[in-house]
Coordinates of C-alpha atoms in Angstrom, one line a residue:
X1128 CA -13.4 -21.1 5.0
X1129 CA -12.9 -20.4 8.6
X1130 CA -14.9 -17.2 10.5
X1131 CA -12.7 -14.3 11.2
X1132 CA -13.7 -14.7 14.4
X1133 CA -12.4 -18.1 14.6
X1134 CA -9.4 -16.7 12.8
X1135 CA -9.0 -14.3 15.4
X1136 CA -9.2 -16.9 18.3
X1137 CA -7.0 -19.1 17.0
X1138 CA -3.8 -16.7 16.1
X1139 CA -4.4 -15.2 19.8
X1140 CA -3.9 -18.8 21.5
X1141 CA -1.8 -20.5 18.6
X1142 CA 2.0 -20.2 19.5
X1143 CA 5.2 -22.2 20.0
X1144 CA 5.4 -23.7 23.5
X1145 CA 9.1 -23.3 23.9
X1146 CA 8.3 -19.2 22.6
X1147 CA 8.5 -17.2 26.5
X1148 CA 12.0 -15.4 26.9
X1149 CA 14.1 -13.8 24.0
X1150 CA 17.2 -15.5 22.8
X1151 CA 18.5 -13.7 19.9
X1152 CA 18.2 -9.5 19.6
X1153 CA 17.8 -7.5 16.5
X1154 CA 19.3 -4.1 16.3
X1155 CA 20.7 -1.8 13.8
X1156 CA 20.3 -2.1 10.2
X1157 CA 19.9 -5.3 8.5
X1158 CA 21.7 -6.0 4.9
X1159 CA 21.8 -9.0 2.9
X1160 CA 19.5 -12.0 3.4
X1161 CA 18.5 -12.1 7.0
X1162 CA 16.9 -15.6 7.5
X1163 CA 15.1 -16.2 11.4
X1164 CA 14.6 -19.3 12.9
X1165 CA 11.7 -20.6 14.6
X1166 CA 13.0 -22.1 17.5
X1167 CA 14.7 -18.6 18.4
X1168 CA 12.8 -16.0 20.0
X1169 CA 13.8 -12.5 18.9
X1170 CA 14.0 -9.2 20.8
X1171 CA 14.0 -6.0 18.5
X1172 CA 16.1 -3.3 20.4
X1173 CA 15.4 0.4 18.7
X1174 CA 14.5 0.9 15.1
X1175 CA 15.8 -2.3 12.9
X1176 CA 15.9 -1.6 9.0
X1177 CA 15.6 -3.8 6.8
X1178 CA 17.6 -1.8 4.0
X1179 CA 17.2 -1.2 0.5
X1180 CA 17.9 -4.7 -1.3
X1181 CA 18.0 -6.5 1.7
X1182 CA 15.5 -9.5 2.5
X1183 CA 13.9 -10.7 5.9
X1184 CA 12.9 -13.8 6.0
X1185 CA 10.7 -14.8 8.9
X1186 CA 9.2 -18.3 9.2
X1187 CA 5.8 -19.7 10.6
X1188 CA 6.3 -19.9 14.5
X1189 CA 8.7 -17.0 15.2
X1190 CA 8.3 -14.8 18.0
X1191 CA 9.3 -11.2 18.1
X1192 CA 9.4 -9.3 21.1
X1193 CA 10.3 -5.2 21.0
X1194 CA 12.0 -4.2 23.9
X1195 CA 9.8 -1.7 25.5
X1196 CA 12.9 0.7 26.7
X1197 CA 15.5 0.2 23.7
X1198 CA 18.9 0.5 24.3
X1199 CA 20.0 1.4 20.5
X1200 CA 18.9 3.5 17.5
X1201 CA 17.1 6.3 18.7
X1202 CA 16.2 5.2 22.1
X1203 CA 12.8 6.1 21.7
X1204 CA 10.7 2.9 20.4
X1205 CA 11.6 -0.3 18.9
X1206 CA 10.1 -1.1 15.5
X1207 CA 10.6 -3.3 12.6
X1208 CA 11.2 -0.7 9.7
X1209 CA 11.2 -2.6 6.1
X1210 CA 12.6 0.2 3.7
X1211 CA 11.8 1.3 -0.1
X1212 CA 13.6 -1.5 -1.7
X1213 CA 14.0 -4.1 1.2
X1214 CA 11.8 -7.2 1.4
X1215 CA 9.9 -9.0 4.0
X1216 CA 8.8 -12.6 3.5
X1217 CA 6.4 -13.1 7.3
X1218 CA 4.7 -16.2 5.8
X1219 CA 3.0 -18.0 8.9
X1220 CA -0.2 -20.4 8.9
X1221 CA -3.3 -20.8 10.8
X1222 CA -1.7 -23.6 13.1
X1223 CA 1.8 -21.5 13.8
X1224 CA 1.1 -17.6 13.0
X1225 CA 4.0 -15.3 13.3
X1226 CA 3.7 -13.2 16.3
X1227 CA 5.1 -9.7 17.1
X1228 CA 4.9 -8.8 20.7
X1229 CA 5.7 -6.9 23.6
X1230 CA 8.8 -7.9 25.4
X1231 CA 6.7 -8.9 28.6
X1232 CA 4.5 -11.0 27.0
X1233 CA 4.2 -15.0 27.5
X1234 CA 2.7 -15.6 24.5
X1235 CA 2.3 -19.6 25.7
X1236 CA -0.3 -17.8 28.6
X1237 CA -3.1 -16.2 26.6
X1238 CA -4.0 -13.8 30.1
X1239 CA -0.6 -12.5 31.1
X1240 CA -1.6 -9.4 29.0
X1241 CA -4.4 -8.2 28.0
X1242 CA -6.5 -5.5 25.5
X1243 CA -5.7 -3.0 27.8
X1244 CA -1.9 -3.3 27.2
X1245 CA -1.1 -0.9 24.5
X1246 CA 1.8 1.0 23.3
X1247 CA 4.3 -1.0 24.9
X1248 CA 6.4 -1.1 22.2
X1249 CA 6.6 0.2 18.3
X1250 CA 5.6 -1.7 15.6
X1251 CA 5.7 -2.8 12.1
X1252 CA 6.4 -0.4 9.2
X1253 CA 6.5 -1.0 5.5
X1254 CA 7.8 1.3 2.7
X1255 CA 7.4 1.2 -1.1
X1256 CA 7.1 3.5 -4.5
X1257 CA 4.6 3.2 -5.3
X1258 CA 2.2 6.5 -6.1
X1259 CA 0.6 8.3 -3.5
X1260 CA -0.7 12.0 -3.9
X1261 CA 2.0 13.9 -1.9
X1262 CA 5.5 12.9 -3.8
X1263 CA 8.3 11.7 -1.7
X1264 CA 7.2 11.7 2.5
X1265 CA 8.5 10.7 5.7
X1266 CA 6.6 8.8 7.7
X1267 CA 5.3 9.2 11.0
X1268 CA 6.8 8.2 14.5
X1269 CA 10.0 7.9 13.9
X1270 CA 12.9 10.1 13.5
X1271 CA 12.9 11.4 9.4
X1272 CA 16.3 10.2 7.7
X1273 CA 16.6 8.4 4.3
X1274 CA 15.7 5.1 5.8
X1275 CA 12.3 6.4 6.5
X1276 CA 11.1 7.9 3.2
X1277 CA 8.1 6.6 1.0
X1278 CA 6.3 7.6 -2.3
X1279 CA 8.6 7.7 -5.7
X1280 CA 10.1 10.6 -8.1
X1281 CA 13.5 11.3 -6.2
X1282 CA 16.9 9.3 -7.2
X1283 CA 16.7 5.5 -7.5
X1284 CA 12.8 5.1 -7.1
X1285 CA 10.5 5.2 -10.1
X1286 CA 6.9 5.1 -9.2
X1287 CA 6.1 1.8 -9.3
X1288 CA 2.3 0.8 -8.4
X1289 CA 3.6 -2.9 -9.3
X1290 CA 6.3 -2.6 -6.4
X1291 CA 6.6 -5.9 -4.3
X1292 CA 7.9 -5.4 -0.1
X1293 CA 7.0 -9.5 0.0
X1294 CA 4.8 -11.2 1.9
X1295 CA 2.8 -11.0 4.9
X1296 CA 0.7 -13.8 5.9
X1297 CA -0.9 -15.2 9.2
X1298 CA 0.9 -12.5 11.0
X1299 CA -0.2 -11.1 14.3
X1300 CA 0.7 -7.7 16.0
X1301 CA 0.4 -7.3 19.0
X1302 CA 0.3 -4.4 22.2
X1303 CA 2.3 -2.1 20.1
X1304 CA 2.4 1.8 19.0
X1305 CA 4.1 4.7 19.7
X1306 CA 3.8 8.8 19.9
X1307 CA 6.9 10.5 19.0
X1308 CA 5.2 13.6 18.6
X1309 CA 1.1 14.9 18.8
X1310 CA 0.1 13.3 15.4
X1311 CA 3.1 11.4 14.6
X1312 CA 2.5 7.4 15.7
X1313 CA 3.7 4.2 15.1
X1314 CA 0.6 2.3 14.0
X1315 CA 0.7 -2.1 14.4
X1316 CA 1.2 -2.2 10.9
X1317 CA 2.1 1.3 8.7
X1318 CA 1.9 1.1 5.2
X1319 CA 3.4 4.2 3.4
X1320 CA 3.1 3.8 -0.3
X1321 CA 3.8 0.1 -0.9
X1322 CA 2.4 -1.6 -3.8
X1323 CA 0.2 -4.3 -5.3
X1324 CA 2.9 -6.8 -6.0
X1325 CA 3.2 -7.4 -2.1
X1326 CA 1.2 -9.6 -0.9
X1327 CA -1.0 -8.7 2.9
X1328 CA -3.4 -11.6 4.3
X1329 CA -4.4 -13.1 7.4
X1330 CA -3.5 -10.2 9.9
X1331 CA -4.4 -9.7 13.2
X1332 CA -3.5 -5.9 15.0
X1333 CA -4.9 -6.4 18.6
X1334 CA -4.5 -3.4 20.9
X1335 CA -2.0 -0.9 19.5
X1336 CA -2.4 2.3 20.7
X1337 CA -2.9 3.9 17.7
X1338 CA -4.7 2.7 14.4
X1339 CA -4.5 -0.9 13.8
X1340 CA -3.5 -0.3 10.1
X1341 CA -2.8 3.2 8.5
X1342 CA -2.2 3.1 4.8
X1343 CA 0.0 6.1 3.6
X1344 CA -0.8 6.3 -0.3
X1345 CA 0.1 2.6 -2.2
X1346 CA -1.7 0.3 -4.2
X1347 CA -1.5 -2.4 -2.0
X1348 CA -4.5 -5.0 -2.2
X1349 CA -5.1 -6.8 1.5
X1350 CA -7.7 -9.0 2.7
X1351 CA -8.4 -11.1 5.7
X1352 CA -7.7 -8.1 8.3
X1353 CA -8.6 -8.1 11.8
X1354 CA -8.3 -4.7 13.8
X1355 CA -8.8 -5.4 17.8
X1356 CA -9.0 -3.0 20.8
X1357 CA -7.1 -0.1 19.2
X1358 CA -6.9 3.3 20.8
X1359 CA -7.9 5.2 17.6
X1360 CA -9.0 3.8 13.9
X1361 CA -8.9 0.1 13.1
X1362 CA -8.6 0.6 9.3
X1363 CA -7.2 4.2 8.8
X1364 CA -5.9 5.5 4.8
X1365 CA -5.1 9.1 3.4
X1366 CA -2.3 10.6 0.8
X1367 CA -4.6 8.7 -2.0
X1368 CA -4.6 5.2 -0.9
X1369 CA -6.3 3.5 -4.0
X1370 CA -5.5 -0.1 -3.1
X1371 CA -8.2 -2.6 -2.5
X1372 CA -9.2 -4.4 1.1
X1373 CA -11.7 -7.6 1.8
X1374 CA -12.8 -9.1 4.8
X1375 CA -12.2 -6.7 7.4
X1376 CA -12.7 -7.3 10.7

């Protein structure tokens, strides 16, 4: 079993050589099965929503970029938004992670940026019914509509501790997070209420501006976490997070 800290070394500097400008952009909602390609390189504009019964899929290799002053959506940051009922499937590998960046990174030049370099774009956000101990909530740092709730007990979610969002794996996140208000941030990867049938492993957040991860209620089990020059908590959970995490970093 490799070190985390070989783990952490190797999703830093492991990326696809052709990955440096965006070709493709992501904006608006996405329905359906979205499938990505690994020889594009992606730029998110504004909030992208991966709705309710939709499906990312995102294989080992692709880049994603978020444009740092959005042009769509709110206009404020740009972040990857996977609602109550939508499904992610991020499954990268130790050799070719999946990497979510800034738009001015060169991910093929491990110094163009560095952990100083926060906040320059949103983030990843994850949504589920499962329980938590406050009901039905918004969450944080971006603006409150439908597409943003969490937690179960209004129409059309059940609580479900079971509930599946898919599958993240070898997944790194990277110079993001966001303030929309005092005390409403985009962490790198938000976790509001999602549950243990999703899987979470191998995940790098390296210098977000606010906590790496922030777990919002949920069941959801994760191991294999690395949390890297963040401006506030590396592993942050509240609304009755009762979920299980190994090998933190």
């Amino acid at each position: 079993m490799r070190s985390l800290a070989t783990l952490l070394l190797a999703l830093l500097i492991a990326a696809p050589a052709f990955a440096q400008s965006t070709t493709q952009t992501l904006s608006g909602v996405l329905t359906g099965t979205t499938t990505l390609s690994a020889s594009e390189v992606y730029l998110i504009d504004g909030e992208v929503y991966v709705d309710n019964g939709a499906t990312l899929n995102i294989p080992a290799g692709t880049v994603l970029k978020g444009k740092q002053n959005p042009t769509t959506g709110n206009g404020q940051a740009s972040v990857l938004v996977v609602q109550r009922g939508g499904t992610i499937n991020a499954r990268g590998t130790a050799a070719s992670p999946i990497i979510f960046t800034a738009e001015a990174d060169n991910v093929t030049d491990a110094f163009d940026t560095n952990e100083t370099q926060r906040g320059l774009w949103g983030g990843v956000i994850v949504l589920g019914n499962a329980s938590n101990n406050r009901g039905v909530r918004q969450v944080e740092g971006i603006p409150a509509t439908d597409r943003s709730k969490f937690g179960c007990g209004d129409a059309g979610f059940d609580c479900d501790d079971d509930d599946a969002s898919g599958e993240m794996s070898y997944v790194s996140i990277r110079h993001a997070g966001f303030t929309l208000t005092p005390n409403a941030e985009i962490n790198g990867l938000t976790l509001g209420a999602v549950g243990r049938g999703t899987t979470l492993e191998y995940i790098e957040v390296f210098a977000n501006s606010d906590d790496s991860f922030e777990f919002f209620g949920g069941t959801v089990n994760a191991k294999y976490l690395i949390g890297a020059f963040g401006g506030d908590d590396d592993i942050d959970w509240d609304q009755g997070y009762t979920g299980k995490l190994q090998f933190v970093f």
